[in-house]
Coordinates of C-alpha atoms in Angstrom, one line a residue:
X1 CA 12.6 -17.9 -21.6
X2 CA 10.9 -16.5 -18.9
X3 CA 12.8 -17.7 -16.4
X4 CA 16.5 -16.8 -18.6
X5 CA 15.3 -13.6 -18.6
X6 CA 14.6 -12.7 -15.0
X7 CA 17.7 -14.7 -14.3
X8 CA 19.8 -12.2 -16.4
X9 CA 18.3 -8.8 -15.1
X10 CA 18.3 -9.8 -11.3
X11 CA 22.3 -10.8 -11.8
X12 CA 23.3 -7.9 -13.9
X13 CA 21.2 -5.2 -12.0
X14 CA 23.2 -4.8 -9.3
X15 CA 26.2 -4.0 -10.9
X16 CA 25.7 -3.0 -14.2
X17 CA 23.0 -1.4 -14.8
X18 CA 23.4 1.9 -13.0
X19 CA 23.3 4.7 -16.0
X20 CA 20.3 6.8 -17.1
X21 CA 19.6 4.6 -19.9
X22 CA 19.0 1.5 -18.2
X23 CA 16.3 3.9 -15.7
X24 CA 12.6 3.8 -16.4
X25 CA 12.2 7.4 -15.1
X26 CA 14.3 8.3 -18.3
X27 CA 11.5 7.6 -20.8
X28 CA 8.5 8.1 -18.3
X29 CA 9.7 11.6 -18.1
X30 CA 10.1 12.0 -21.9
X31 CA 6.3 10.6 -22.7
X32 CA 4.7 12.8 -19.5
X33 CA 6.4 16.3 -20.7
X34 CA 5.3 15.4 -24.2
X35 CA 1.8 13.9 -23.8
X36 CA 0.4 14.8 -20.1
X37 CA -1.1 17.9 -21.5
X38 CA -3.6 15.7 -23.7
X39 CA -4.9 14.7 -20.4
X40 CA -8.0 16.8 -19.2
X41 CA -8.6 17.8 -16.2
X42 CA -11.2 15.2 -14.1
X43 CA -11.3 12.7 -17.1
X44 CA -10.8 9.4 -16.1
X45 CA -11.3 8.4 -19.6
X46 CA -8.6 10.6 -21.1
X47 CA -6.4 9.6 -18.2
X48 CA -7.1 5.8 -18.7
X49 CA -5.4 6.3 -22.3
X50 CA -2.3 8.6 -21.5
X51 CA -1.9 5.7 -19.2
X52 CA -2.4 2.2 -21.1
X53 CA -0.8 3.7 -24.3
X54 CA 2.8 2.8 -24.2
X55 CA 1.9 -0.7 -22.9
X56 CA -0.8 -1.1 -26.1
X57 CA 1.9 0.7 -28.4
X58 CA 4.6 -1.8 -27.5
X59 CA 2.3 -4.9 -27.5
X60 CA 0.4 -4.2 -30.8
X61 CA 4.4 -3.8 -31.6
X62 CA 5.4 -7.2 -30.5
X63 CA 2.3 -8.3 -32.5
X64 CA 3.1 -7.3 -35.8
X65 CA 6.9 -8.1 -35.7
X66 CA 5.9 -11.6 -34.1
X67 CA 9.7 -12.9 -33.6
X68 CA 11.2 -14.9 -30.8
X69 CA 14.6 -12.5 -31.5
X70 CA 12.9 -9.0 -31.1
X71 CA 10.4 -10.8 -28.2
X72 CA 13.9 -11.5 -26.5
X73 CA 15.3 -8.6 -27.0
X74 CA 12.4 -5.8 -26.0
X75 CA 11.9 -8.4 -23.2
X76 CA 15.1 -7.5 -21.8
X77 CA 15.4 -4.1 -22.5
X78 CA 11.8 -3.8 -20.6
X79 CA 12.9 -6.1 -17.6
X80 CA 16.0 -4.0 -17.7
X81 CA 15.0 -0.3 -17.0
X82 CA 11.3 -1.1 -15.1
X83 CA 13.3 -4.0 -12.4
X84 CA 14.6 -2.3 -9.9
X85 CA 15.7 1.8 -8.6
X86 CA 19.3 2.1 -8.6
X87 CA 19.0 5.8 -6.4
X88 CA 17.5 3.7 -3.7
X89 CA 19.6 0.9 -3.8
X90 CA 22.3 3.7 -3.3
X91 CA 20.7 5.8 -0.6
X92 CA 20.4 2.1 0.9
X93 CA 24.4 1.7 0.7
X94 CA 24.6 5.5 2.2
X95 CA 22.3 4.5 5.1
X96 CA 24.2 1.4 6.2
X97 CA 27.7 3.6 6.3
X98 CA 26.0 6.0 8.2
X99 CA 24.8 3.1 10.6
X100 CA 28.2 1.7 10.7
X101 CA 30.3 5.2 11.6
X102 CA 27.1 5.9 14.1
X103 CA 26.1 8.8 12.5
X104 CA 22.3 8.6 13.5
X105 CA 21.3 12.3 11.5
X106 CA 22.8 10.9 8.5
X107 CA 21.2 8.0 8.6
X108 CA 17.6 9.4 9.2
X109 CA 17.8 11.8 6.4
X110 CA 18.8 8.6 4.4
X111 CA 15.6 7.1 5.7
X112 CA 13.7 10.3 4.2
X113 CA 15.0 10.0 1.0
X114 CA 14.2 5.6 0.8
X115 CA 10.9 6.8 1.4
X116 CA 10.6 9.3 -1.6
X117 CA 12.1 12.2 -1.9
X118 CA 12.2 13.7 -5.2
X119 CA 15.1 12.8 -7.3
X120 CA 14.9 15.8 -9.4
X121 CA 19.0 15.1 -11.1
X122 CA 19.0 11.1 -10.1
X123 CA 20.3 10.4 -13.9
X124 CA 23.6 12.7 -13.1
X125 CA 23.4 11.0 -10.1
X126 CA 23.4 7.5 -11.8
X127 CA 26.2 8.3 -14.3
X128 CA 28.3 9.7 -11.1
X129 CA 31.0 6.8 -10.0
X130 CA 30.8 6.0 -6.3
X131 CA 34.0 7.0 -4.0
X132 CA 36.1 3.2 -3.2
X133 CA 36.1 4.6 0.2
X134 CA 32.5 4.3 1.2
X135 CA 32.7 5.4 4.7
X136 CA 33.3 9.0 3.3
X137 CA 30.7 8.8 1.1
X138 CA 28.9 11.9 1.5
X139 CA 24.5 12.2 1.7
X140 CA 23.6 13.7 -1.6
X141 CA 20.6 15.9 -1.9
X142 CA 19.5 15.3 -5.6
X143 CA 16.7 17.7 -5.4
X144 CA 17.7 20.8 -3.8
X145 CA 20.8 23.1 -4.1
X146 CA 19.7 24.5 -0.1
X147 CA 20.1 21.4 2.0
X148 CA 18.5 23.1 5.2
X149 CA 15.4 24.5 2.8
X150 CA 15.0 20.5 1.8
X151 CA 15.6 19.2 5.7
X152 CA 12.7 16.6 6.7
X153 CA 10.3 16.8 9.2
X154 CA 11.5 13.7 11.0
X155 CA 8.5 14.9 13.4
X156 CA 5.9 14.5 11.2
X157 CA 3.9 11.4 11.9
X158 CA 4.3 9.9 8.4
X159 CA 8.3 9.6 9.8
X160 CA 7.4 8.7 12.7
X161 CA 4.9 5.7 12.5
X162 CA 7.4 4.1 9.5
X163 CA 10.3 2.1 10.0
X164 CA 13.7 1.5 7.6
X165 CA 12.5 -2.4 7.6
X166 CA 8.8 -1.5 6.0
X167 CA 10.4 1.2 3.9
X168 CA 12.6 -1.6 2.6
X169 CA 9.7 -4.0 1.8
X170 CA 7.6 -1.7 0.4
X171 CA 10.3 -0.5 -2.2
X172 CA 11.1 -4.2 -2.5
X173 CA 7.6 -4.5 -3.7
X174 CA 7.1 -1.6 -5.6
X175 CA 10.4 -2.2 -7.6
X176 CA 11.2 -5.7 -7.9
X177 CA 8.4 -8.0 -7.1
X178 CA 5.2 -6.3 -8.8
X179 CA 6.8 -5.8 -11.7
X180 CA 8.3 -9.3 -12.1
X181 CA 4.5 -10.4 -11.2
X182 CA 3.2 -8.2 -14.1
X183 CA 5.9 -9.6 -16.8
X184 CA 5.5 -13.0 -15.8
X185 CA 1.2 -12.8 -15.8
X186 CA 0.8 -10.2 -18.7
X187 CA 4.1 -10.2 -20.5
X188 CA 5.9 -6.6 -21.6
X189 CA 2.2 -5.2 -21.7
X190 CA 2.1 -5.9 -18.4
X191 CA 5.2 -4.9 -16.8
X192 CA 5.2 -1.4 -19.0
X193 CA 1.9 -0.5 -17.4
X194 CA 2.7 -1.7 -13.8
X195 CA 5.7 0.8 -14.2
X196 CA 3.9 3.7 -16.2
X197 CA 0.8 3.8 -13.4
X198 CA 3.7 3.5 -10.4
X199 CA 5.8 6.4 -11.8
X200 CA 3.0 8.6 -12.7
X201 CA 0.5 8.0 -9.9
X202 CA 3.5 8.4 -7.0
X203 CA 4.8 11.5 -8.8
X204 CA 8.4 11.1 -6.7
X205 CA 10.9 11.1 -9.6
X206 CA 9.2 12.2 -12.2
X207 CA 6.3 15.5 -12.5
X208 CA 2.9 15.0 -11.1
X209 CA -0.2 15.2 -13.0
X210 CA -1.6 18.8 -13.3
X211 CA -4.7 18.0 -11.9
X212 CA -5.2 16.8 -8.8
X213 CA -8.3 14.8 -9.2
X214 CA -6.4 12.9 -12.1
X215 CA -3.4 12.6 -9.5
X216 CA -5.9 10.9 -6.7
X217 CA -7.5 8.4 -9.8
X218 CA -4.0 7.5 -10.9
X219 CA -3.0 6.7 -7.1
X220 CA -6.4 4.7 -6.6
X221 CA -5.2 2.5 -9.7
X222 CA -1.8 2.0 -8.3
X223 CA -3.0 0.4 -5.4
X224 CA -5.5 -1.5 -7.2
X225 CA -2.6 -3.0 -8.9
X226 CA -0.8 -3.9 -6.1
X227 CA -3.7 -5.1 -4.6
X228 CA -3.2 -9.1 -6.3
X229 CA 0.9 -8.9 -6.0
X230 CA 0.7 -7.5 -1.9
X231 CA -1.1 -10.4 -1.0
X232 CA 1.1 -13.1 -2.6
X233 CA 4.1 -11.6 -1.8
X234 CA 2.9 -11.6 1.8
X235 CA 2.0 -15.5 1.6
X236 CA 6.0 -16.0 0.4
X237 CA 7.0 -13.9 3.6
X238 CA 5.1 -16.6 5.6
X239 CA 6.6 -19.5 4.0
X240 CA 10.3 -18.1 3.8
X241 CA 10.0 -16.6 7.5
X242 CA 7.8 -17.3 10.8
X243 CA 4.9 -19.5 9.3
X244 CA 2.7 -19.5 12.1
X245 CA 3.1 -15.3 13.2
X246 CA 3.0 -14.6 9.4
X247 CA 0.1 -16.7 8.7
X248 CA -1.7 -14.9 11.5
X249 CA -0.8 -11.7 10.2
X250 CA -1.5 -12.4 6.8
X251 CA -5.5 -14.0 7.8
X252 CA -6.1 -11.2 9.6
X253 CA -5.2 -8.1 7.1
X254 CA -5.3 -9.7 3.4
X255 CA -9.1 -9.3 3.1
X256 CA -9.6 -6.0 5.1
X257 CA -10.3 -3.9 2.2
X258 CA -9.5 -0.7 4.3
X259 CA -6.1 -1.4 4.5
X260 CA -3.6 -0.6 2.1
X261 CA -1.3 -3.1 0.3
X262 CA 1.5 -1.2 2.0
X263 CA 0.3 -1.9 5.0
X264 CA -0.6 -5.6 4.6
X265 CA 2.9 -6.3 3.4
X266 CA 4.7 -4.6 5.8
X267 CA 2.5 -6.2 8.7
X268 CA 3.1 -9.5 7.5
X269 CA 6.6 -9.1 6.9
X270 CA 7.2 -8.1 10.4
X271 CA 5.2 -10.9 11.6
X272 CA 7.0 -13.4 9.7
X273 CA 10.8 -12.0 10.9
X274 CA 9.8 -11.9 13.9
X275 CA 10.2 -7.8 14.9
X276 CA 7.7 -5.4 16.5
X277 CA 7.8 -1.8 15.5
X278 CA 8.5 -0.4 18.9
X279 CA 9.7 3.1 19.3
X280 CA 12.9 2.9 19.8
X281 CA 13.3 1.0 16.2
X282 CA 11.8 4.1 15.0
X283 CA 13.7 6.4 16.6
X284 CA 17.2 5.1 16.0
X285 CA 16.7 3.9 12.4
X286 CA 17.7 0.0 13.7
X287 CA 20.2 -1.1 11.4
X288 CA 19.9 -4.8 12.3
X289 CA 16.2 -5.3 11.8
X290 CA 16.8 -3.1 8.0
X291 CA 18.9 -6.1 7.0
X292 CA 16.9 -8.8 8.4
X293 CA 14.3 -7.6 6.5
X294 CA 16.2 -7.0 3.5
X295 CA 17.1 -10.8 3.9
X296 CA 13.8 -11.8 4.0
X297 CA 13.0 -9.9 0.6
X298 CA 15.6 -12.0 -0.8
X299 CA 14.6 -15.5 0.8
X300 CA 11.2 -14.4 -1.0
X301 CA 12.7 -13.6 -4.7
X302 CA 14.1 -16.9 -4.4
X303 CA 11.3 -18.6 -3.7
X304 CA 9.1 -16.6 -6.5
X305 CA 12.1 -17.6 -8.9
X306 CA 11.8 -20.9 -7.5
X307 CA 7.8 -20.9 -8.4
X308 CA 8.2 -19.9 -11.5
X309 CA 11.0 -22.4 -12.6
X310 CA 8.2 -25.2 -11.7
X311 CA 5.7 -23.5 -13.8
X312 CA 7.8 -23.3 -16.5
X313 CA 8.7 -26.8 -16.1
X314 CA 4.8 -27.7 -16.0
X315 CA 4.4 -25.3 -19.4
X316 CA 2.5 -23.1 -17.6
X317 CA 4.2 -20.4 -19.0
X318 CA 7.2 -20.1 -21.5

């Protein structure tokens, strides 16, 4: 069922499931407005429990109603609204029209907001219906009413030392292959927590925590998450791209615990396409090494659906 399941969400995502409903950020809002206040300030233990409670709620749930029916059905709903980030996947769109009419402003503020910009109105945004002529498709500035108040700093150095292809991989991570890891290890539990932590502890589309010591534990716990799920995405990058550049890649950053998992799956990525971050791939916003990387995301899913087909076949999981 597993399998099914992940099958269903990764068809129908792209086209389908582009309303407010079908958006984790939706309900994450709706629990942090009405329970974040609980949380007190420097309390790792309070925090802990604002955090794991609608993953325990929905699995003590599951427990009680033990039936393959409801199982399928909160499966999907679950896979539904935490797989995937349809604003990005649009901004994406935006960026490679801007590429394609040369338009290399557009296209950097389009990098901006892949990386996170705050999508303050993303559900209007969501329910909006995109133009059929997507060359005049217009940049959107969800967040701000002033677009020159919200202009980035494309000189900062956190612009500067990132390129579209790592942006892509890291969301590709963040959005599609952690949480299919967490589902597929720990179930709806699993996948509901992944997605509560993300939301909460990068504080892009929905409020940050009131406290900034609780902000920096809920961002240390995010990457220990992604810790497992960076490196074994990186191994699929090796065996879906360059082998022997990835491999070398992958051996020399997957056990530097100084380094982050976004940087050890963007590394290895690179490696294993092939591309080196030189300036001028910064600077212009290369289209062509965005979708070679985007490919490569791809070849990977594949081969993680691929993975867990066998396992299923081997009853290793269901």
């Amino acid at each position: 069922m597993t399998l099914i399941l992940l099958l269903m969400v990764l068809l129908v995502e792209r086209v389908a499931l582009q309303s407010l409903p079908w958006h984790a950020t939706r309900y994450l809002k709706w629990y942090s407005t009405k329970y974040s206040h609980k949380i007190k300030d420097n309390d790792t233990f309070s925090l802990l429990l604002f955090l794991v409670a609608p993953a325990v709620a929905v699995g003590i749930f599951l427990f009680i109603f033990d039936s393959r029916l409801i199982d399928f059905v909160v499966s999907l709903f679950v896979l539904a609204i935490c797989v995937g980030h349809y604003p990005l996947r649009k901004y994406y769109r935006q960026f490679l029209n801007a590429q394609q009419r040369k338009d290399t402003e557009a296209a950097s503020i389009l990098h901006y907001k892949l990386m996170g910009e705050p999508l303050e109105n993303e559900g209007a945004e969501g329910n909006k219906s995109e133009s059929g002529d997507s060359s005049n498709e217009e940049i959107e500035d969800p967040g701000s009413e002033n677009e020159e108040a919200e202009r980035p700093d494309f000189d900062s150095a956190e612009n500067k030392n990132e390129s579209v292809g790592e942006t892509l991989v890291w969301i590709n991570l963040q959005y599609y292959a952690a949480p299919i890891f967490f589902y597929v290890v720990l179930g709806v539990p699993g996948i509901i927590l992944y997605t509560t932590v993300l939301y909460i502890a990068e504080g892009k589309f929905i409020d940050s925590l009131k406290d900034d010591s609780n902000q920096a534990t809920a961002s240390k716990w995010l990457e220990w998450l992604l810790w497992v799920p960076a490196r074994l995405v990186s191994v699929g990058y090796m065996f879906v791209g360059h082998f022997g550049r990835g491999l070398e890649a992958w051996l020399k950053y997957s056990a530097n615990l100084s380094k982050s998992s976004k940087f050890v799956v963007t590394q290895v990525a690179l490696a294993a396409e092939g591309l080196e971050k030189s300036n001028a791939d910064i600077e212009a916003v290369n289209a062509a090494n965005a979708e070679k990387m985007v490919r490569l995301a791809k070849r990977n899913m594949v081969l993680f659906l691929v993975v867990v087909a066998l396992l299923t076949l081997y009853g290793q999981i269901v």
